Coordinates of C-alpha atoms in Angstrom, one line a residue:
X1 CA 149.9 35.9 163.1
X2 CA 147.2 36.3 160.5
X3 CA 146.3 39.7 162.0
X4 CA 149.8 41.0 161.7
X5 CA 150.0 39.7 158.2
X6 CA 146.8 41.6 157.3
X7 CA 148.1 44.8 159.0
X8 CA 151.4 44.5 157.0
X9 CA 149.5 44.0 153.8
X10 CA 147.3 47.0 154.5
X11 CA 150.2 49.2 155.3
X12 CA 152.1 48.0 152.2
X13 CA 149.2 48.9 150.0
X14 CA 148.6 52.2 151.7
X15 CA 152.2 53.3 151.5
X16 CA 152.6 52.1 147.9
X17 CA 149.7 54.3 147.0
X18 CA 151.2 57.2 148.9
X19 CA 154.5 56.8 147.1
X20 CA 152.8 56.5 143.7
X21 CA 150.8 59.7 144.3
X22 CA 153.9 61.6 145.5
X23 CA 156.0 60.3 142.7
X24 CA 153.4 61.2 140.1
X25 CA 153.4 64.8 141.4
X26 CA 157.2 64.9 141.2
X27 CA 157.0 63.8 137.6
X28 CA 154.6 66.7 136.9
X29 CA 156.9 69.1 138.7
X30 CA 159.9 67.8 136.8
X31 CA 157.9 68.3 133.5
X32 CA 157.1 71.9 134.4
X33 CA 160.8 72.4 135.3
X34 CA 162.0 70.8 132.1
X35 CA 159.7 73.0 130.0
X36 CA 160.5 76.3 131.7
X37 CA 164.2 76.0 132.6
X38 CA 165.6 76.6 129.0
X39 CA 163.5 79.8 128.8
X40 CA 164.4 81.0 132.3
X41 CA 168.1 80.1 131.6
X42 CA 168.0 82.4 128.5
X43 CA 166.2 85.3 130.3
X44 CA 168.7 85.3 133.2
X45 CA 172.5 85.1 133.1
X46 CA 174.8 82.7 135.1
X47 CA 175.6 85.8 137.3
X48 CA 171.8 86.1 138.1
X49 CA 171.7 82.4 139.0
X50 CA 174.8 83.0 141.2
X51 CA 173.2 85.8 143.1
X52 CA 170.0 83.7 143.5
X53 CA 172.0 80.7 144.8
X54 CA 173.8 82.9 147.4
X55 CA 170.5 84.5 148.6
X56 CA 168.7 81.2 148.6
X57 CA 171.5 79.6 150.6
X58 CA 171.3 82.4 153.3
X59 CA 167.5 82.1 153.3
X60 CA 167.5 78.3 153.8
X61 CA 169.9 78.6 156.7
X62 CA 167.9 81.4 158.3
X63 CA 164.8 79.1 157.9
X64 CA 166.5 76.3 159.7
X65 CA 167.5 78.6 162.6
X66 CA 164.0 79.9 162.9
X67 CA 162.3 76.4 163.3
X68 CA 165.1 74.3 164.7
X69 CA 163.6 71.3 162.8
X70 CA 160.9 71.1 165.5
X71 CA 158.1 70.6 162.9
X72 CA 159.5 67.2 162.2
X73 CA 158.3 66.0 165.7
X74 CA 154.7 66.5 164.6
X75 CA 154.9 63.3 162.5
X76 CA 155.4 61.0 165.6
X77 CA 153.9 62.7 168.7
X78 CA 150.8 61.4 170.4
X79 CA 147.4 62.7 169.2
X80 CA 146.6 64.3 172.5
X81 CA 149.8 66.4 172.4
X82 CA 149.4 67.7 168.8
X83 CA 147.7 71.0 169.6
X84 CA 149.9 71.8 172.5
X85 CA 153.1 70.9 170.7
X86 CA 152.2 72.8 167.5
X87 CA 151.3 75.9 169.5
X88 CA 154.7 75.8 171.3
X89 CA 156.5 75.3 168.0
X90 CA 154.7 78.3 166.3
X91 CA 155.5 80.4 169.4
X92 CA 159.2 79.5 169.1
X93 CA 159.1 80.4 165.4
X94 CA 157.7 83.8 166.0
X95 CA 160.2 84.6 168.8
X96 CA 163.1 83.5 166.7
X97 CA 162.0 85.6 163.8
X98 CA 161.8 88.6 166.0
X99 CA 165.4 87.9 167.1
X100 CA 166.5 87.5 163.5
X101 CA 164.9 90.8 162.5
X102 CA 166.8 92.6 165.2
X103 CA 170.0 90.9 164.1
X104 CA 169.4 91.8 160.5
X105 CA 168.7 95.5 161.4
X106 CA 172.1 95.6 163.2
X107 CA 173.8 94.4 160.0
X108 CA 171.8 96.9 157.9
X109 CA 172.6 99.9 160.0
X110 CA 176.2 99.1 161.0
X111 CA 178.3 100.5 158.2
X112 CA 181.4 98.3 158.9
X113 CA 179.4 95.1 159.0
X114 CA 177.4 96.1 155.9
X115 CA 180.6 96.9 154.0
X116 CA 182.2 93.6 155.0
X117 CA 179.2 91.6 153.7
X118 CA 179.2 93.5 150.5
X119 CA 183.0 93.0 150.0
X120 CA 182.7 89.3 150.8
X121 CA 179.7 88.4 148.5
X122 CA 179.2 91.4 146.2
X123 CA 175.6 91.7 147.3
X124 CA 174.2 94.8 149.1
X125 CA 171.9 94.0 152.0
X126 CA 169.0 96.4 151.7
X127 CA 165.9 96.6 153.9
X128 CA 163.7 95.0 151.2
X129 CA 166.2 92.1 150.9
X130 CA 166.1 91.6 154.7
X131 CA 162.3 91.5 154.6
X132 CA 162.3 89.1 151.7
X133 CA 164.8 86.8 153.6
X134 CA 162.7 86.8 156.7
X135 CA 159.4 86.2 154.8
X136 CA 161.0 83.3 153.0
X137 CA 162.1 81.9 156.4
X138 CA 158.6 82.4 157.9
X139 CA 156.8 80.8 155.0
X140 CA 159.2 77.9 155.0
X141 CA 158.7 77.3 158.7
X142 CA 154.9 77.2 158.4
X143 CA 155.0 75.1 155.3
X144 CA 157.0 72.5 157.2
X145 CA 154.4 72.5 159.9
X146 CA 151.6 71.9 157.4
X147 CA 153.6 69.3 155.5
X148 CA 154.4 67.2 158.6
X149 CA 150.8 67.3 159.8
X150 CA 149.7 66.2 156.4
X151 CA 152.2 63.3 156.6
X152 CA 150.9 62.4 160.1
X153 CA 147.3 62.3 158.7
X154 CA 148.6 60.3 155.7
X155 CA 147.0 63.0 153.5
X156 CA 149.6 62.7 150.7
X157 CA 147.2 64.2 148.2
X158 CA 147.2 67.6 150.0
X159 CA 151.0 67.7 150.0
X160 CA 151.0 66.8 146.3
X161 CA 148.7 69.6 145.3
X162 CA 150.6 72.1 147.4
X163 CA 153.9 71.1 145.9
X164 CA 152.7 71.3 142.4
X165 CA 151.1 74.7 142.8
X166 CA 154.2 75.9 144.7
X167 CA 156.5 74.8 141.8
X168 CA 154.1 76.1 139.1
X169 CA 154.0 79.6 140.8
X170 CA 157.8 79.7 141.1
X171 CA 158.3 78.9 137.4
X172 CA 155.5 81.2 136.3
X173 CA 156.8 84.1 138.4
X174 CA 160.4 83.6 137.1
X175 CA 159.1 83.8 133.5
X176 CA 157.0 87.0 134.2
X177 CA 159.9 88.7 136.0
X178 CA 162.3 87.8 133.3
X179 CA 160.1 88.9 130.5
X180 CA 158.7 92.2 131.9
X181 CA 161.0 93.4 134.6
X182 CA 164.4 91.8 134.8
X183 CA 165.9 92.2 138.3
X184 CA 169.1 90.9 139.7
X185 CA 167.2 89.2 142.6
X186 CA 164.3 88.2 140.3
X187 CA 164.8 84.5 140.7
X188 CA 164.8 84.8 144.5
X189 CA 161.6 86.9 144.5
X190 CA 160.0 84.2 142.3
X191 CA 161.0 81.6 145.0
X192 CA 159.4 83.8 147.7
X193 CA 156.1 84.0 145.7
X194 CA 156.1 80.2 145.5
X195 CA 156.4 79.9 149.3
X196 CA 153.5 82.4 149.7
X197 CA 151.3 80.3 147.4
X198 CA 152.3 77.2 149.4
X199 CA 150.9 78.8 152.6
X200 CA 147.7 80.1 151.0
X201 CA 147.0 76.7 149.5
X202 CA 147.5 75.0 152.8
X203 CA 145.2 77.4 154.5
X204 CA 142.5 77.1 151.8
X205 CA 142.5 73.3 152.3
X206 CA 141.7 73.9 155.9
X207 CA 139.1 76.6 155.2
X208 CA 141.5 79.1 156.9
X209 CA 140.9 77.4 160.3
X210 CA 143.9 76.1 162.3
X211 CA 142.3 73.5 164.5
X212 CA 145.7 72.2 165.5
X213 CA 146.6 75.5 167.3
X214 CA 145.6 76.7 170.8
X215 CA 145.3 80.4 170.2
X216 CA 144.9 81.1 173.9
X217 CA 148.4 79.8 174.5
X218 CA 149.9 81.2 171.4
X219 CA 152.8 83.4 172.4
X220 CA 153.2 81.8 175.8
X221 CA 156.9 81.8 176.4
X222 CA 156.7 79.2 179.1
X223 CA 155.0 76.8 176.7
X224 CA 157.7 77.4 174.1
X225 CA 160.4 76.4 176.6
X226 CA 158.5 73.3 177.7
X227 CA 158.2 72.2 174.0
X228 CA 161.9 72.8 173.5
X229 CA 162.7 70.7 176.5
X230 CA 160.3 67.9 175.6
X231 CA 161.4 67.8 172.0
X232 CA 165.1 68.5 172.7
X233 CA 166.4 65.7 170.5
X234 CA 165.3 67.8 167.5
X235 CA 167.1 71.1 168.3
X236 CA 170.0 69.2 169.8
X237 CA 170.6 66.6 167.1
X238 CA 168.3 66.9 164.1
X239 CA 168.8 70.6 163.8
X240 CA 172.6 70.5 163.7
X241 CA 172.4 67.6 161.3
X242 CA 170.1 69.5 159.0
X243 CA 172.2 72.7 159.3
X244 CA 175.4 70.8 158.6
X245 CA 173.8 69.0 155.7
X246 CA 172.7 72.3 154.2
X247 CA 176.0 73.9 155.0
X248 CA 178.1 71.1 153.6
X249 CA 176.0 71.2 150.4
X250 CA 176.4 75.0 150.3
X251 CA 180.0 75.2 151.3
X252 CA 181.3 74.7 147.8
X253 CA 178.9 77.4 146.6
X254 CA 180.3 79.8 149.2
X255 CA 183.9 78.9 148.2
X256 CA 183.0 79.7 144.6
X257 CA 181.4 83.0 145.6
X258 CA 184.4 84.1 147.7
X259 CA 187.3 82.6 145.7
X260 CA 186.0 82.7 142.1
X261 CA 183.0 84.5 140.7
X262 CA 179.2 84.6 140.7
X263 CA 179.3 83.2 137.2
X264 CA 181.0 80.1 138.5
X265 CA 178.4 79.9 141.2
X266 CA 175.7 80.1 138.5
X267 CA 177.2 77.3 136.5
X268 CA 177.6 75.1 139.6
X269 CA 174.0 75.9 140.7
X270 CA 172.6 74.9 137.3
X271 CA 174.6 71.6 137.4
X272 CA 173.4 70.8 140.8
X273 CA 169.8 71.6 139.8
X274 CA 169.9 69.1 137.0
X275 CA 171.6 66.5 139.2
X276 CA 168.9 67.1 141.9
X277 CA 166.0 66.2 139.6
X278 CA 166.3 62.4 140.3
X279 CA 166.5 63.2 144.0
X280 CA 163.3 65.2 143.7
X281 CA 161.6 62.5 141.8
X282 CA 162.7 59.5 143.8
X283 CA 164.3 60.3 147.1
X284 CA 161.9 63.1 148.1
X285 CA 158.9 60.9 147.1
X286 CA 160.1 57.9 149.1
X287 CA 161.3 59.7 152.2
X288 CA 158.0 60.8 153.8
X289 CA 156.4 57.4 153.0
X290 CA 159.4 55.5 154.4
X291 CA 159.3 57.6 157.6
X292 CA 155.7 56.8 158.3
X293 CA 156.0 53.2 157.2
X294 CA 159.0 52.5 159.5
X295 CA 157.2 54.2 162.3
X296 CA 154.1 52.0 161.8
X297 CA 156.2 48.9 161.6
X298 CA 158.1 49.9 164.8
X299 CA 154.8 50.4 166.7
X300 CA 153.4 47.0 165.5
X301 CA 156.6 45.1 166.1
X302 CA 157.1 44.2 162.4
X303 CA 160.6 43.3 161.2
X304 CA 162.5 45.5 158.8
X305 CA 165.5 45.0 156.6
X306 CA 166.7 47.7 154.3
X307 CA 169.4 45.7 152.5
X308 CA 167.2 44.6 149.6
X309 CA 165.8 48.1 149.3
X310 CA 169.3 49.6 149.2
X311 CA 170.3 47.2 146.4
X312 CA 167.2 48.1 144.4
X313 CA 167.7 51.8 144.9
X314 CA 171.4 51.5 144.1
X315 CA 170.6 49.8 140.8
X316 CA 168.1 52.4 139.9
X317 CA 170.4 55.3 140.9
X318 CA 173.2 53.8 138.9
X319 CA 171.1 53.6 135.7
X320 CA 169.7 57.2 136.1
X321 CA 173.1 58.9 136.8
X322 CA 175.0 56.9 134.2
X323 CA 172.5 58.2 131.7
X324 CA 173.0 61.8 132.9
X325 CA 176.7 61.4 132.7
X326 CA 176.8 60.5 129.0
X327 CA 174.1 62.8 127.7
X328 CA 175.1 65.9 129.6
X329 CA 177.4 67.5 127.0
X330 CA 174.9 67.2 124.2
X331 CA 171.9 68.0 126.4
X332 CA 173.3 71.2 127.9
X333 CA 174.4 72.7 124.6
X334 CA 171.0 72.2 123.0
X335 CA 168.7 72.5 126.0
X336 CA 170.3 75.5 127.8
X337 CA 172.6 77.1 125.2
X338 CA 176.3 77.4 124.9
X339 CA 176.6 79.9 127.7
X340 CA 175.9 77.1 130.2
X341 CA 178.3 74.6 128.7
X342 CA 180.7 75.0 131.7
X343 CA 178.1 73.3 133.9
X344 CA 178.9 69.9 132.2
X345 CA 182.1 69.4 134.1
X346 CA 180.3 69.8 137.4
X347 CA 177.6 67.4 136.4
X348 CA 180.0 64.6 135.3
X349 CA 182.2 64.9 138.4
X350 CA 179.2 64.6 140.7
X351 CA 177.1 61.9 139.1
X352 CA 178.4 59.0 141.2
X353 CA 178.2 61.0 144.6
X354 CA 174.6 62.0 143.7
X355 CA 173.7 58.4 142.9
X356 CA 174.7 57.4 146.4
X357 CA 172.9 60.4 147.8
X358 CA 169.7 59.3 146.2
X359 CA 169.9 56.0 148.1
X360 CA 170.9 57.6 151.3
X361 CA 168.3 60.4 151.2
X362 CA 165.5 58.0 150.6
X363 CA 166.4 56.2 153.8
X364 CA 167.2 59.2 156.0
X365 CA 163.9 58.9 157.9
X366 CA 165.2 55.8 159.7
X367 CA 167.4 58.0 161.9
X368 CA 164.3 59.7 163.2
X369 CA 162.1 56.6 163.5
X370 CA 164.8 54.7 165.4
X371 CA 165.7 57.8 167.4
X372 CA 169.3 57.8 166.2
X373 CA 169.5 61.5 165.6
X374 CA 172.6 61.6 167.7
X375 CA 174.4 59.2 165.3
X376 CA 173.2 61.3 162.3
X377 CA 174.7 64.3 164.1
X378 CA 178.0 62.6 164.5
X379 CA 178.1 61.6 160.9
X380 CA 177.4 65.2 159.7
X381 CA 179.9 66.9 162.0
X382 CA 182.7 64.4 161.1
X383 CA 182.2 64.8 157.4
X384 CA 181.7 68.5 157.5
X385 CA 185.0 68.8 159.4
X386 CA 186.6 66.5 156.8
X387 CA 185.3 68.6 153.9
X388 CA 186.3 71.9 155.5
X389 CA 189.8 70.6 156.2
X390 CA 190.1 69.3 152.6
X391 CA 189.2 72.7 151.2
X392 CA 191.5 74.5 153.7
X393 CA 194.5 72.4 152.5
X394 CA 193.5 73.0 148.9
X395 CA 193.3 76.8 149.6
X396 CA 197.0 76.8 150.7
X397 CA 198.2 74.7 147.9
X398 CA 196.2 74.7 144.6
X399 CA 192.6 75.8 144.8
X400 CA 190.9 75.3 141.5
X401 CA 187.3 74.7 140.5
X402 CA 188.1 71.1 139.5
X403 CA 189.9 70.3 142.8
X404 CA 187.2 71.8 145.0
X405 CA 184.5 69.8 143.3
X406 CA 186.6 66.6 143.4
X407 CA 187.1 67.1 147.1
X408 CA 183.4 67.7 147.7
X409 CA 182.5 64.6 145.6
X410 CA 185.0 62.3 147.4
X411 CA 183.7 63.4 150.9
X412 CA 180.1 62.9 149.8
X413 CA 180.8 59.4 148.6
X414 CA 182.4 58.3 151.8
X415 CA 179.7 59.9 153.9
X416 CA 176.7 58.4 152.0
X417 CA 178.3 54.9 152.0
X418 CA 178.9 55.1 155.8
X419 CA 175.3 56.2 156.5
X420 CA 173.8 53.5 154.3
X421 CA 175.9 50.8 156.1
X422 CA 175.0 52.2 159.5
X423 CA 171.2 52.2 158.7
X424 CA 171.4 48.6 157.5
X425 CA 173.1 47.6 160.8
X426 CA 170.5 49.5 162.8
X427 CA 167.5 47.9 161.2
X428 CA 169.0 44.4 161.7
X429 CA 170.0 45.2 165.3
X430 CA 166.5 46.5 166.1
X431 CA 164.9 43.5 164.5
X432 CA 167.0 41.0 166.5
X433 CA 166.5 42.8 169.8

């Protein structure tokens, strides 16, 4: 009993330190964002932000398809399987990017498809845009591999340094592009530069040696199929959940892009960006620590109860987002300028849903640790259908910016409350069995 108590104390201390390190880095990132956003917001227009949001949405979805969330498995697999599994995942990523390249060229050189995409989004898909999207996807896939291996090794400092340099390079590139060569896709190219810096930093930490890869088996199609089969829970359940999570978050953006204007997309994107700062500071800091902590507790047979943590996180989220709600009109007009004042409505309508999302996102790792990806998949597919259905009925009755955001917020509230309640039940069930 004493031994278990010592182990518990050790892990509590270790993971508290991990959280504090990650949280400190997020504060630094938030400070960089806070200082640069008003300058970038004045260098680029809401339409520029709208185009960036659309391209970034496409790039993130492509990145998900290219890795199928397989890098997440690297956190919990056995040590003797790490090199083999990582090699298979990298092989899958390279194969999928080749397929995506072929698919992109078909769109590029097929006049009817190209014209349809242009008419739908108002953005021309050129060869350099295609390459930029695929590079973004490739960099994102490899950054996920590095990040999950770092979490596995409990090397939080490495992820902290990478994230800070990544963010710093994005903001610096945005300022340079805005000052010296304003381009419609400048914000997206700045994001791409940040992803490239991420990979270079990770490689430099490892002295450009990838000891977790078996280069003799790299490109082995049979190995890639074996890894897909062994880790099938990730492409079957975690991938659809991540895809639907991304898509449900981006669905409103696409509705704005198609039904309204890129300016509306820009205002909405700016509003979401400000609302997401607490998620970046708190939920993103807690999530990797909680994943590893829950996994360690599961292995050592330690009991877990999330109810008290949910209450504490709920109180914190309530204070943070109440503050954002009341200061947003004054803050936006002074901080960003009058051309961004339309973002205030979006911020205020979504404060409560985002407060719940902060709590839920912090605890999302429990689905992986307790192997309940299937349940997470069912949650996502149900609420995505609910959101899509709501928007469909709005489109045939009275589709307005206000009604679309209200529908999105209402569905988000029900979804996050349902997930939190389910996770509390799961941890109690596992503890009692």
